[in-house]
C-alpha cells in the first residue's frame, strides 16, 4: 500500500486499473517534502 517512488498521475492510473472499491495507496508528497499523500 506504500509506494515511495510514484507520482500523483501514476497513483491515479494504478488505482483506476485495479478498480476495486476502497482501494488506496500512500506515497510521499511531491509538494510538501516530509509529508505523505493518501490516494483513494
mmCIF file with all atom_site columns, N, CA and C in Angstrom:
data_model
loop_
_atom_site.group_PDB
_atom_site.id
_atom_site.type_symbol
_atom_site.label_atom_id
_atom_site.label_alt_id
_atom_site.label_comp_id
_atom_site.label_asym_id
_atom_site.label_entity_id
_atom_site.label_seq_id
_atom_site.pdbx_PDB_ins_code
_atom_site.Cartn_x
_atom_site.Cartn_y
_atom_site.Cartn_z
_atom_site.occupancy
_atom_site.B_iso_or_equiv
_atom_site.pdbx_formal_charge
_atom_site.auth_seq_id
_atom_site.auth_comp_id
_atom_site.auth_asym_id
_atom_site.auth_atom_id
_atom_site.pdbx_PDB_model_num
ATOM 1   N N  . UNK A 1 1  ? 0.807   -1.199 0.000   1.00 0.00 ? 1  UNK A N  1
ATOM 2   C CA . UNK A 1 1  ? 0.000   0.000  0.000   1.00 0.00 ? 1  UNK A CA 1
ATOM 3   C C  . UNK A 1 1  ? 0.845   1.256  0.000   1.00 0.00 ? 1  UNK A C  1
ATOM 4   N N  . UNK A 1 2  ? 2.118   1.161  0.385   1.00 0.00 ? 2  UNK A N  1
ATOM 5   C CA . UNK A 1 2  ? 3.017   2.316  0.341   1.00 0.00 ? 2  UNK A CA 1
ATOM 6   C C  . UNK A 1 2  ? 3.857   2.253  -0.921  1.00 0.00 ? 2  UNK A C  1
ATOM 7   N N  . UNK A 1 3  ? 3.855   3.337  -1.674  1.00 0.00 ? 3  UNK A N  1
ATOM 8   C CA . UNK A 1 3  ? 4.597   3.422  -2.937  1.00 0.00 ? 3  UNK A CA 1
ATOM 9   C C  . UNK A 1 3  ? 5.524   4.630  -2.858  1.00 0.00 ? 3  UNK A C  1
ATOM 10  N N  . UNK A 1 4  ? 6.791   4.419  -2.516  1.00 0.00 ? 4  UNK A N  1
ATOM 11  C CA . UNK A 1 4  ? 7.705   5.541  -2.291  1.00 0.00 ? 4  UNK A CA 1
ATOM 12  C C  . UNK A 1 4  ? 8.151   6.272  -3.551  1.00 0.00 ? 4  UNK A C  1
ATOM 13  N N  . UNK A 1 5  ? 8.031   5.669  -4.716  1.00 0.00 ? 5  UNK A N  1
ATOM 14  C CA . UNK A 1 5  ? 8.543   6.287  -5.950  1.00 0.00 ? 5  UNK A CA 1
ATOM 15  C C  . UNK A 1 5  ? 7.474   6.365  -7.026  1.00 0.00 ? 5  UNK A C  1
ATOM 16  N N  . UNK A 1 6  ? 6.350   6.986  -6.700  1.00 0.00 ? 6  UNK A N  1
ATOM 17  C CA . UNK A 1 6  ? 5.247   7.070  -7.655  1.00 0.00 ? 6  UNK A CA 1
ATOM 18  C C  . UNK A 1 6  ? 4.687   8.496  -7.625  1.00 0.00 ? 6  UNK A C  1
ATOM 19  N N  . UNK A 1 7  ? 4.326   9.005  -8.789  1.00 0.00 ? 7  UNK A N  1
ATOM 20  C CA . UNK A 1 7  ? 3.755   10.356 -8.874  1.00 0.00 ? 7  UNK A CA 1
ATOM 21  C C  . UNK A 1 7  ? 2.241   10.291 -8.652  1.00 0.00 ? 7  UNK A C  1
ATOM 22  N N  . UNK A 1 8  ? 1.630   11.441 -8.524  1.00 0.00 ? 8  UNK A N  1
ATOM 23  C CA . UNK A 1 8  ? 0.176   11.501 -8.376  1.00 0.00 ? 8  UNK A CA 1
ATOM 24  C C  . UNK A 1 8  ? -0.545  10.933 -9.587  1.00 0.00 ? 8  UNK A C  1
ATOM 25  N N  . UNK A 1 9  ? -0.033  11.229 -10.768 1.00 0.00 ? 9  UNK A N  1
ATOM 26  C CA . UNK A 1 9  ? -0.628  10.712 -12.007 1.00 0.00 ? 9  UNK A CA 1
ATOM 27  C C  . UNK A 1 9  ? -0.509  9.191  -12.052 1.00 0.00 ? 9  UNK A C  1
ATOM 28  N N  . UNK A 1 10 ? 0.663   8.688  -11.698 1.00 0.00 ? 10 UNK A N  1
ATOM 29  C CA . UNK A 1 10 ? 0.872   7.230  -11.687 1.00 0.00 ? 10 UNK A CA 1
ATOM 30  C C  . UNK A 1 10 ? -0.014  6.565  -10.643 1.00 0.00 ? 10 UNK A C  1
ATOM 31  N N  . UNK A 1 11 ? -0.196  7.203  -9.499  1.00 0.00 ? 11 UNK A N  1
ATOM 32  C CA . UNK A 1 11 ? -1.059  6.659  -8.446  1.00 0.00 ? 11 UNK A CA 1
ATOM 33  C C  . UNK A 1 11 ? -2.497  6.559  -8.943  1.00 0.00 ? 11 UNK A C  1
ATOM 34  N N  . UNK A 1 12 ? -2.962  7.607  -9.607  1.00 0.00 ? 12 UNK A N  1
ATOM 35  C CA . UNK A 1 12 ? -4.320  7.604  -10.144 1.00 0.00 ? 12 UNK A CA 1
ATOM 36  C C  . UNK A 1 12 ? -4.500  6.493  -11.168 1.00 0.00 ? 12 UNK A C  1
ATOM 37  N N  . UNK A 1 13 ? -3.545  6.335  -12.066 1.00 0.00 ? 13 UNK A N  1
ATOM 38  C CA . UNK A 1 13 ? -3.615  5.271  -13.076 1.00 0.00 ? 13 UNK A CA 1
ATOM 39  C C  . UNK A 1 13 ? -3.667  3.897  -12.424 1.00 0.00 ? 13 UNK A C  1
ATOM 40  N N  . UNK A 1 14 ? -2.800  3.682  -11.446 1.00 0.00 ? 14 UNK A N  1
ATOM 41  C CA . UNK A 1 14 ? -2.740  2.394  -10.760 1.00 0.00 ? 14 UNK A CA 1
ATOM 42  C C  . UNK A 1 14 ? -4.071  2.069  -10.089 1.00 0.00 ? 14 UNK A C  1
ATOM 43  N N  . UNK A 1 15 ? -4.651  3.041  -9.407  1.00 0.00 ? 15 UNK A N  1
ATOM 44  C CA . UNK A 1 15 ? -5.922  2.806  -8.725  1.00 0.00 ? 15 UNK A CA 1
ATOM 45  C C  . UNK A 1 15 ? -7.060  2.586  -9.721  1.00 0.00 ? 15 UNK A C  1
ATOM 46  N N  . UNK A 1 16 ? -7.048  3.302  -10.832 1.00 0.00 ? 16 UNK A N  1
ATOM 47  C CA . UNK A 1 16 ? -8.097  3.134  -11.843 1.00 0.00 ? 16 UNK A CA 1
ATOM 48  C C  . UNK A 1 16 ? -7.991  1.771  -12.525 1.00 0.00 ? 16 UNK A C  1
ATOM 49  N N  . UNK A 1 17 ? -6.776  1.294  -12.746 1.00 0.00 ? 17 UNK A N  1
ATOM 50  C CA . UNK A 1 17 ? -6.581  -0.018 -13.373 1.00 0.00 ? 17 UNK A CA 1
ATOM 51  C C  . UNK A 1 17 ? -7.092  -1.133 -12.479 1.00 0.00 ? 17 UNK A C  1
ATOM 52  N N  . UNK A 1 18 ? -6.865  -1.011 -11.184 1.00 0.00 ? 18 UNK A N  1
ATOM 53  C CA . UNK A 1 18 ? -7.283  -2.060 -10.250 1.00 0.00 ? 18 UNK A CA 1
ATOM 54  C C  . UNK A 1 18 ? -8.795  -2.064 -10.095 1.00 0.00 ? 18 UNK A C  1
ATOM 55  N N  . UNK A 1 19 ? -9.400  -0.883 -9.999  1.00 0.00 ? 19 UNK A N  1
ATOM 56  C CA . UNK A 1 19 ? -10.848 -0.758 -9.983  1.00 0.00 ? 19 UNK A CA 1
ATOM 57  C C  . UNK A 1 19 ? -11.581 -1.351 -8.794  1.00 0.00 ? 19 UNK A C  1
ATOM 58  N N  . UNK A 1 20 ? -10.906 -1.586 -7.679  1.00 0.00 ? 20 UNK A N  1
ATOM 59  C CA . UNK A 1 20 ? -11.581 -2.137 -6.509  1.00 0.00 ? 20 UNK A CA 1
ATOM 60  C C  . UNK A 1 20 ? -12.115 -1.014 -5.635  1.00 0.00 ? 20 UNK A C  1
ATOM 61  N N  . UNK A 1 21 ? -13.332 -1.188 -5.102  1.00 0.00 ? 21 UNK A N  1
ATOM 62  C CA . UNK A 1 21 ? -13.846 -0.234 -4.123  1.00 0.00 ? 21 UNK A CA 1
ATOM 63  C C  . UNK A 1 21 ? -12.945 -0.268 -2.900  1.00 0.00 ? 21 UNK A C  1
ATOM 64  N N  . UNK A 1 22 ? -12.756 0.855  -2.290  1.00 0.00 ? 22 UNK A N  1
ATOM 65  C CA . UNK A 1 22 ? -11.947 1.002  -1.071  1.00 0.00 ? 22 UNK A CA 1
ATOM 66  C C  . UNK A 1 22 ? -10.449 0.837  -1.308  1.00 0.00 ? 22 UNK A C  1
ATOM 67  N N  . UNK A 1 23 ? -9.991  0.881  -2.555  1.00 0.00 ? 23 UNK A N  1
ATOM 68  C CA . UNK A 1 23 ? -8.554  0.808  -2.833  1.00 0.00 ? 23 UNK A CA 1
ATOM 69  C C  . UNK A 1 23 ? -7.897  2.127  -2.448  1.00 0.00 ? 23 UNK A C  1
ATOM 70  N N  . UNK A 1 24 ? -6.678  2.043  -1.962  1.00 0.00 ? 24 UNK A N  1
ATOM 71  C CA . UNK A 1 24 ? -5.939  3.248  -1.611  1.00 0.00 ? 24 UNK A CA 1
ATOM 72  C C  . UNK A 1 24 ? -4.457  2.958  -1.673  1.00 0.00 ? 24 UNK A C  1
ATOM 73  N N  . UNK A 1 25 ? -3.671  4.028  -1.722  1.00 0.00 ? 25 UNK A N  1
ATOM 74  C CA . UNK A 1 25 ? -2.222  3.895  -1.588  1.00 0.00 ? 25 UNK A CA 1
ATOM 75  C C  . UNK A 1 25 ? -1.677  5.168  -0.971  1.00 0.00 ? 25 UNK A C  1
ATOM 76  N N  . UNK A 1 26 ? -0.555  5.034  -0.325  1.00 0.00 ? 26 UNK A N  1
ATOM 77  C CA . UNK A 1 26 ? 0.131   6.173  0.294   1.00 0.00 ? 26 UNK A CA 1
ATOM 78  C C  . UNK A 1 26 ? 1.446   6.376  -0.431  1.00 0.00 ? 26 UNK A C  1
ATOM 79  N N  . UNK A 1 27 ? 1.848   7.642  -0.545  1.00 0.00 ? 27 UNK A N  1
ATOM 80  C CA . UNK A 1 27 ? 3.100   7.982  -1.205  1.00 0.00 ? 27 UNK A CA 1
ATOM 81  C C  . UNK A 1 27 ? 3.626   9.274  -0.609  1.00 0.00 ? 27 UNK A C  1
ATOM 82  N N  . UNK A 1 28 ? 4.911   9.533  -0.756  1.00 0.00 ? 28 UNK A N  1
ATOM 83  C CA . UNK A 1 28 ? 5.455   10.801 -0.274  1.00 0.00 ? 28 UNK A CA 1
ATOM 84  C C  . UNK A 1 28 ? 4.871   11.961 -1.087  1.00 0.00 ? 28 UNK A C  1
ATOM 85  N N  . UNK A 1 29 ? 4.628   13.075 -0.427  1.00 0.00 ? 29 UNK A N  1
ATOM 86  C CA . UNK A 1 29 ? 4.123   14.266 -1.100  1.00 0.00 ? 29 UNK A CA 1
ATOM 87  C C  . UNK A 1 29 ? 5.211   14.889 -1.962  1.00 0.00 ? 29 UNK A C  1
ATOM 88  N N  . UNK A 1 30 ? 4.851   15.283 -3.187  1.00 0.00 ? 30 UNK A N  1
ATOM 89  C CA . UNK A 1 30 ? 5.825   15.944 -4.059  1.00 0.00 ? 30 UNK A CA 1
ATOM 90  C C  . UNK A 1 30 ? 5.876   17.446 -3.799  1.00 0.00 ? 30 UNK A C  1
ATOM 91  N N  . UNK A 1 31 ? 4.809   18.009 -3.238  1.00 0.00 ? 31 UNK A N  1
ATOM 92  C CA . UNK A 1 31 ? 4.781   19.455 -2.998  1.00 0.00 ? 31 UNK A CA 1
ATOM 93  C C  . UNK A 1 31 ? 5.176   19.846 -1.579  1.00 0.00 ? 31 UNK A C  1
ATOM 94  N N  . UNK A 1 32 ? 5.095   18.910 -0.647  1.00 0.00 ? 32 UNK A N  1
ATOM 95  C CA . UNK A 1 32 ? 5.454   19.171 0.749   1.00 0.00 ? 32 UNK A CA 1
ATOM 96  C C  . UNK A 1 32 ? 6.397   18.082 1.249   1.00 0.00 ? 32 UNK A C  1
ATOM 97  N N  . UNK A 1 33 ? 7.692   18.228 1.010   1.00 0.00 ? 33 UNK A N  1
ATOM 98  C CA . UNK A 1 33 ? 8.652   17.212 1.445   1.00 0.00 ? 33 UNK A CA 1
ATOM 99  C C  . UNK A 1 33 ? 8.493   16.883 2.936   1.00 0.00 ? 33 UNK A C  1
ATOM 100 N N  . UNK A 1 34 ? 8.526   15.606 3.242   1.00 0.00 ? 34 UNK A N  1
ATOM 101 C CA . UNK A 1 34 ? 8.351   15.151 4.621   1.00 0.00 ? 34 UNK A CA 1
ATOM 102 C C  . UNK A 1 34 ? 6.913   14.770 4.940   1.00 0.00 ? 34 UNK A C  1
ATOM 103 N N  . UNK A 1 35 ? 5.968   15.183 4.078   1.00 0.00 ? 35 UNK A N  1
ATOM 104 C CA . UNK A 1 35 ? 4.565   14.821 4.247   1.00 0.00 ? 35 UNK A CA 1
ATOM 105 C C  . UNK A 1 35 ? 4.241   13.636 3.344   1.00 0.00 ? 35 UNK A C  1
ATOM 106 N N  . UNK A 1 36 ? 3.074   13.052 3.567   1.00 0.00 ? 36 UNK A N  1
ATOM 107 C CA . UNK A 1 36 ? 2.618   11.930 2.764   1.00 0.00 ? 36 UNK A CA 1
ATOM 108 C C  . UNK A 1 36 ? 1.257   12.249 2.170   1.00 0.00 ? 36 UNK A C  1
ATOM 109 N N  . UNK A 1 37 ? 0.928   11.563 1.091   1.00 0.00 ? 37 UNK A N  1
ATOM 110 C CA . UNK A 1 37 ? -0.341  11.737 0.397   1.00 0.00 ? 37 UNK A CA 1
ATOM 111 C C  . UNK A 1 37 ? -1.064  10.404 0.374   1.00 0.00 ? 37 UNK A C  1
ATOM 112 N N  . UNK A 1 38 ? -2.355  10.436 0.641   1.00 0.00 ? 38 UNK A N  1
ATOM 113 C CA . UNK A 1 38 ? -3.191  9.248  0.559   1.00 0.00 ? 38 UNK A CA 1
ATOM 114 C C  . UNK A 1 38 ? -4.071  9.389  -0.673  1.00 0.00 ? 38 UNK A C  1
ATOM 115 N N  . UNK A 1 39 ? -3.974  8.447  -1.587  1.00 0.00 ? 39 UNK A N  1
ATOM 116 C CA . UNK A 1 39 ? -4.789  8.458  -2.805  1.00 0.00 ? 39 UNK A CA 1
ATOM 117 C C  . UNK A 1 39 ? -5.832  7.365  -2.694  1.00 0.00 ? 39 UNK A C  1
ATOM 118 N N  . UNK A 1 40 ? -7.095  7.722  -2.978  1.00 0.00 ? 40 UNK A N  1
ATOM 119 C CA . UNK A 1 40 ? -8.195  6.749  -2.907  1.00 0.00 ? 40 UNK A CA 1
ATOM 120 C C  . UNK A 1 40 ? -8.976  6.736  -4.198  1.00 0.00 ? 40 UNK A C  1
#
